[in-house]
Amino acid sequence: MKLDSYKELSAIAAQLQNEAVLFDDKKAAQIGLHNGLSGVILALADIRKEFPELINPEIFGKYIERAYAILAESEVCYPSFSGGLAGYAFLLQQLAAEHYIDGSDYHEVIAEIDEIIIEHLENDLEGDHLDILHGAIGMALYLIDKEQYEYAEKIIDRLDQSAIREGNRCYWRTFDYYKTQKYRIDFGLAHGNAGIQFFLGKCLKKGIKTDTCTKMLNESLAFYQHTIQDVNLVKSYYPTIWVEDDYLTGKTKPEISRVAWCYGDLGILFTHLLVADALQDELLKTKTIQHLIQVAGRRTEEEVMYNDAGFCHGTCGLVLLFKNAYDQTGEGAFREASEYWLQKTYDYKLEKNDQVAYSLYDGSIRNETDPTLLEGLAGVAASYLSVLSTAGTPLIDKAVFIRF
């Protein structure tokens, strides 16, 4: 069947605006940007910018009010960007910038949120919990957009102190409390060194501690170059995670990693494309494009490791990253890849009574009508929108760290 992206986008938008269906899912009762109602609202906002006829302003406004009510009624709210207060405050910030709300109406609540965020950011910084989704870096990214740079400066200083250096190279390690109880080197965007590179790149673009950011970015990129694998043998340029002791003792083995936003070559290399722009490094840009072209040619389940339509580790995330890569470079291979993965996303559509449903997973849990951004239908809608709109999905792109 020929894919009609507008029809599919329209159907998902309609379901996301069906209050009875949406709020039947417990995730819609959460404040989270990536895993709750805030992400649904953000997706509807991006759709409304390009196709206002698909969005009911009354329902859109009710969802904004509902998100505030969830916050007001919550006894405990996490501070994180992904699932907590920083992500909700980011949503309000974007809605105000697009004139969907009057920011002054939320001045007091944002002031209270900022106070809580800053307290937790300081605690996370002290404990080296810098994770872009759930830790200090994610909270600082929200504050950077408010031109509150002092907390980003503190994180930059902490990263400079905590970097493990080897000559002209550096990396950052995290402790695995849950499985190995050892330090590990995470290469990915969602929780690892590529996420740190995104943060440093954004700080550089904003003029925050530019010398230190430039130094650490070049050192970190040198580490990635040092650890690059033979893609013809391994089928991946980079591994997912290494135990640090194995790396230091030369015991690491070649490892194939998935092609996804969260982990693997695509998320890493797309970050390097953004960083090349921040550094104004044409050689890095050229080399990164060459590597991304190779990634764009991967199609088998063995090479890509896809098994659902979701954004985080599924096919619709590939659509957004390749479409953005095309928009930045004009390289036809990226446009062709985005169209290929859009068709694969559509192929995951399921017949389910009168509801829109796709093969979607939150971890190992199957939820075919999950409405959220990172694991559900809001992310799928973004993939259709990205190929229909000349502007792409700017609000969602910022929310998932693929746009400074």
XYZ file of C-alpha atoms in Angstrom:
404
model
C 0.000 0.000 0.000
C 1.300 3.448 -0.877
C 2.092 5.411 2.255
C 0.024 8.564 2.804
C 1.973 10.377 5.517
C -0.598 13.137 5.973
C -3.379 10.586 6.466
C -1.318 8.703 9.049
C -0.344 11.902 10.849
C -3.979 13.001 10.885
C -5.112 9.693 12.369
C -2.526 9.763 15.161
C -3.222 13.430 15.921
C -6.922 12.644 16.203
C -6.288 9.782 18.608
C -3.921 11.858 20.736
C -6.758 14.401 21.009
C -9.315 11.758 21.996
C -9.414 12.400 25.720
C -11.133 9.133 26.613
C -8.500 7.085 24.780
C -5.520 9.177 25.832
C -6.252 9.250 29.531
C -7.085 5.580 29.582
C -3.311 5.113 29.433
C -1.686 5.682 32.816
C 1.304 7.376 31.183
C -0.927 10.315 30.229
C -1.402 10.968 33.944
C 2.340 11.653 34.272
C 4.014 15.010 33.817
C 7.015 13.617 31.896
C 8.303 15.143 28.677
C 9.567 11.858 27.282
C 7.172 9.500 29.029
C 4.038 11.484 29.798
C 1.554 14.168 28.863
C 4.095 16.955 28.335
C 5.569 15.104 25.359
C 2.134 14.592 23.827
C 1.448 18.326 24.118
C 4.831 19.137 22.555
C 4.113 16.843 19.600
C 0.698 18.454 19.095
C 2.378 21.870 19.208
C 4.791 20.892 16.436
C 1.900 19.523 14.357
C -0.113 22.692 14.951
C 2.710 24.861 13.587
C 2.557 23.136 10.200
C -0.976 21.736 10.021
C -3.248 23.798 12.298
C -6.310 22.129 10.811
C -5.320 18.884 12.571
C -5.330 20.360 16.079
C -8.397 21.360 18.104
C -7.338 24.491 20.033
C -9.838 23.768 22.811
C -8.490 20.285 23.461
C -4.922 21.540 23.145
C -5.655 24.132 25.821
C -7.347 21.534 28.042
C -4.256 19.325 27.875
C -2.058 22.231 28.965
C -4.398 22.804 31.912
C -4.443 19.076 32.660
C -0.652 18.935 32.785
C -0.633 21.778 35.306
C -3.283 19.968 37.353
C -1.150 16.805 37.404
C 1.733 18.860 38.733
C -0.414 20.577 41.353
C -1.871 17.280 42.561
C 1.426 15.387 42.692
C 2.912 14.737 46.095
C 6.317 13.983 44.590
C 7.742 15.186 41.278
C 11.133 14.179 39.959
C 13.333 17.087 38.847
C 14.702 15.497 35.656
C 14.418 16.686 32.080
C 13.112 13.381 30.799
C 10.378 12.587 33.299
C 10.079 15.482 35.679
C 9.985 19.176 36.423
C 12.746 20.341 34.069
C 10.982 18.738 31.113
C 7.645 20.262 32.084
C 9.251 23.684 32.487
C 10.907 23.207 29.082
C 7.440 22.539 27.623
C 6.050 25.773 29.101
C 9.084 27.634 27.790
C 8.499 26.370 24.243
C 4.739 26.978 24.362
C 5.325 30.564 25.487
C 7.908 31.122 22.738
C 5.357 29.895 20.154
C 2.655 32.106 21.732
C 0.453 29.134 22.622
C 0.389 30.352 26.224
C 1.083 33.610 28.022
C 4.283 32.918 29.937
C 3.363 35.459 32.600
C 0.462 33.218 33.645
C 3.008 30.617 34.731
C 5.622 32.942 36.200
C 5.104 31.871 39.809
C 5.009 28.132 39.123
C 8.116 28.333 36.928
C 9.935 30.246 39.671
C 9.074 27.487 42.148
C 10.115 24.785 39.679
C 13.423 26.522 38.971
C 14.206 26.668 42.683
C 13.632 22.918 43.019
C 15.566 22.132 39.839
C 18.576 24.156 40.954
C 18.647 22.452 44.353
C 18.579 19.003 42.753
C 21.058 20.003 40.068
C 23.545 21.007 42.755
C 23.009 17.674 44.548
C 23.394 15.682 41.323
C 26.533 17.620 40.478
C 28.002 16.821 43.866
C 27.242 13.135 43.336
C 28.500 13.107 39.706
C 25.016 12.211 38.449
C 25.341 14.069 35.160
C 23.004 11.989 32.942
C 21.379 14.045 30.158
C 17.977 12.380 30.633
C 17.791 12.070 34.400
C 20.630 14.103 35.919
C 22.329 17.474 36.116
C 23.071 17.972 32.412
C 19.427 17.659 31.394
C 18.376 20.218 33.995
C 21.165 22.567 32.921
C 20.061 22.374 29.274
C 16.669 23.769 30.306
C 18.350 26.582 32.238
C 20.673 27.379 29.318
C 17.641 28.182 27.171
C 16.652 30.680 29.875
C 20.139 32.200 29.618
C 20.944 31.051 33.156
C 24.478 29.916 32.402
C 26.083 29.629 35.839
C 24.938 26.039 36.348
C 26.208 24.995 32.934
C 29.524 26.590 33.877
C 29.636 24.501 37.065
C 28.980 21.327 35.098
C 31.681 22.209 32.572
C 34.156 22.672 35.416
C 33.096 19.372 36.950
C 33.437 17.567 33.617
C 36.916 19.037 33.222
C 37.865 17.738 36.656
C 36.296 14.286 36.262
C 37.463 13.512 32.711
C 39.765 10.496 32.448
C 42.630 11.696 30.269
C 45.061 9.739 28.096
C 47.365 12.122 26.292
C 45.158 14.147 23.929
C 42.093 11.965 24.626
C 39.468 11.927 27.358
C 36.330 10.064 28.361
C 33.851 10.065 31.229
C 32.852 6.997 33.199
C 29.774 6.047 35.199
C 29.369 3.434 37.898
C 27.047 0.522 37.185
C 25.228 0.000 40.473
C 22.747 -2.513 39.079
C 24.623 -5.168 37.104
C 28.419 -5.272 37.166
C 29.149 -2.959 40.129
C 32.017 -1.628 38.055
C 32.881 1.594 36.253
C 31.880 1.602 32.615
C 32.344 3.745 29.506
C 28.995 4.486 27.876
C 29.338 5.604 24.248
C 25.674 6.508 23.650
C 23.623 9.680 23.412
C 20.911 8.842 25.938
C 23.142 8.210 28.959
C 26.751 8.407 27.852
C 29.664 10.307 26.416
C 27.808 11.406 23.274
C 25.226 13.082 25.515
C 28.061 14.984 27.190
C 29.340 15.997 23.757
C 25.888 17.367 22.897
C 25.894 19.427 26.097
C 29.382 20.795 25.467
C 28.463 21.580 21.861
C 25.398 23.537 22.949
C 27.453 25.428 25.537
C 30.002 26.267 22.852
C 27.261 27.577 20.545
C 25.948 29.701 23.414
C 29.405 31.126 24.186
C 29.715 29.446 27.588
C 33.310 28.681 28.646
C 34.226 28.251 25.006
C 37.920 27.420 25.503
C 37.190 24.650 27.997
C 34.345 23.264 25.905
C 36.493 23.256 22.759
C 39.324 21.494 24.573
C 37.086 18.769 26.019
C 35.193 18.241 22.781
C 38.406 17.711 20.854
C 39.728 15.376 23.544
C 36.480 13.391 23.590
C 36.366 13.172 19.792
C 39.964 11.898 19.865
C 38.820 9.138 22.248
C 36.072 8.120 19.829
C 38.596 8.102 16.986
C 40.943 5.975 19.122
C 38.223 3.411 19.865
C 36.646 3.245 16.403
C 36.117 -0.282 15.108
C 36.627 -1.751 11.645
C 33.086 -1.434 10.330
C 33.726 -3.998 7.604
C 34.478 -6.632 10.229
C 32.238 -5.608 13.108
C 29.382 -3.820 11.257
C 29.525 -0.953 13.778
C 31.910 1.930 14.237
C 31.368 2.123 17.980
C 30.400 -0.272 20.768
C 27.549 0.343 23.189
C 29.214 0.155 26.606
C 32.604 -1.068 27.773
C 33.628 -2.051 31.291
C 36.398 0.424 32.044
C 38.750 -2.212 33.477
C 38.480 -4.197 30.243
C 39.397 -1.102 28.246
C 42.359 -0.242 30.467
C 43.707 -3.811 30.340
C 43.119 -4.289 26.615
C 40.423 -6.934 27.085
C 37.606 -5.284 25.141
C 36.279 -7.200 22.163
C 34.735 -5.877 18.934
C 31.029 -5.337 19.467
C 28.140 -4.671 17.122
C 25.774 -1.970 18.390
C 22.272 -1.110 17.279
C 21.335 1.740 14.944
C 19.146 3.975 17.089
C 18.764 7.295 18.832
C 19.658 6.001 22.274
C 22.719 3.868 21.526
C 24.894 3.025 18.577
C 26.434 4.724 15.576
C 23.493 6.854 14.430
C 22.950 8.753 17.680
C 26.708 9.152 18.168
C 27.489 10.294 14.636
C 24.524 12.649 14.452
C 25.843 14.265 17.643
C 29.251 14.578 15.981
C 27.567 16.312 13.039
C 26.129 18.892 15.432
C 29.462 19.214 17.233
C 31.304 19.734 13.931
C 29.094 22.758 13.333
C 29.730 24.091 16.835
C 33.499 23.642 16.399
C 33.373 24.889 12.782
C 35.412 21.789 11.938
C 34.933 20.970 8.250
C 37.197 17.911 8.377
C 35.112 16.402 11.193
C 31.928 17.208 9.292
C 33.196 15.520 6.117
C 34.376 12.415 7.966
C 31.127 12.192 9.936
C 29.012 12.446 6.780
C 31.028 9.623 5.221
C 30.396 7.420 8.262
C 26.715 8.336 8.353
C 26.334 7.365 4.700
C 27.605 3.903 5.629
C 25.100 3.745 8.507
C 22.300 4.853 6.171
C 22.953 1.783 4.048
C 22.323 -0.666 6.891
C 18.931 -2.317 6.553
C 18.895 -5.819 8.052
C 17.567 -6.609 11.520
C 20.994 -7.992 12.425
C 22.704 -4.705 11.510
C 20.097 -2.324 12.936
C 18.522 -4.388 15.765
C 15.066 -2.831 15.421
C 11.877 -4.510 16.633
C 9.289 -1.762 17.019
C 8.153 1.625 15.725
C 9.137 3.711 18.757
C 11.518 6.661 18.809
C 14.079 5.596 21.404
C 15.312 2.361 19.856
C 12.864 1.808 17.010
C 12.228 2.869 13.447
C 10.592 6.282 13.831
C 13.685 7.594 15.617
C 15.716 6.652 12.551
C 13.338 8.705 10.394
C 13.907 11.878 12.412
C 17.675 11.527 12.643
C 18.191 10.760 8.962
C 15.739 13.497 7.899
C 17.591 16.020 10.065
C 20.911 14.805 8.654
C 19.527 15.377 5.146
C 18.264 18.851 6.044
C 21.702 19.776 7.385
C 23.819 18.306 4.603
C 21.665 17.807 1.494
C 23.078 14.269 1.194
C 20.562 12.203 -0.762
C 21.429 8.957 1.037
C 19.986 10.412 4.245
C 16.708 11.399 2.628
C 16.385 7.954 1.072
C 17.098 6.341 4.459
C 14.473 8.484 6.198
C 11.882 7.452 3.617
C 12.857 3.783 3.956
C 12.486 3.822 7.738
C 9.224 5.739 7.495
C 7.824 2.872 5.431
C 9.138 0.399 8.008
C 7.445 2.464 10.714
C 4.173 2.293 8.803
C 4.644 -1.455 8.405
C 4.453 -1.736 12.195
C 0.902 -0.357 12.151
C -1.642 -2.805 13.571
C -5.349 -3.383 13.109
C -6.976 -2.729 16.476
C -10.703 -1.993 16.501
C -11.211 1.733 16.037
C -7.891 2.820 17.552
C -4.566 3.650 15.939
C -2.036 1.085 17.104
C 1.582 0.254 16.314
C 4.018 -2.344 17.535
C 5.538 -0.408 20.446
C 7.587 -1.458 23.436
C 8.477 0.238 26.714
C 11.383 -1.963 27.655
C 9.944 -5.477 27.448
C 6.340 -4.316 27.918
C 4.242 -4.159 24.754
C 1.841 -1.195 24.607
C 0.377 -0.770 21.138
C -1.378 2.538 21.882
C 1.284 4.127 24.109
C 0.755 7.875 23.536
C 4.178 9.134 24.629
C 7.072 10.742 22.802
C 9.996 8.421 23.414
C 8.213 5.075 23.273
C 4.833 5.772 21.687
C 2.523 7.406 19.185
C 3.699 10.992 19.716
C 7.109 9.920 18.432
C 5.554 8.062 15.503
C 3.555 11.194 14.624
C 6.804 13.176 14.652
C 8.282 10.869 12.017
C 5.398 11.503 9.623
C 5.521 15.236 10.339
C 9.268 15.398 9.726
C 8.928 14.294 6.100
C 5.848 16.443 5.443
C 7.119 19.711 6.881
C 9.876 21.883 5.472
C 10.518 23.081 9.031
C 10.733 19.542 10.390
C 9.942 19.029 14.072
C 11.883 21.805 15.832
C 10.300 21.515 19.287
C 10.628 17.741 19.424
C 14.172 17.914 18.060
C 15.222 20.086 20.985
C 13.454 17.796 23.437
C 15.410 14.755 22.234
C 18.814 16.471 21.862
C 19.112 16.497 18.072
C 18.961 20.276 17.730
C 20.873 22.884 19.737
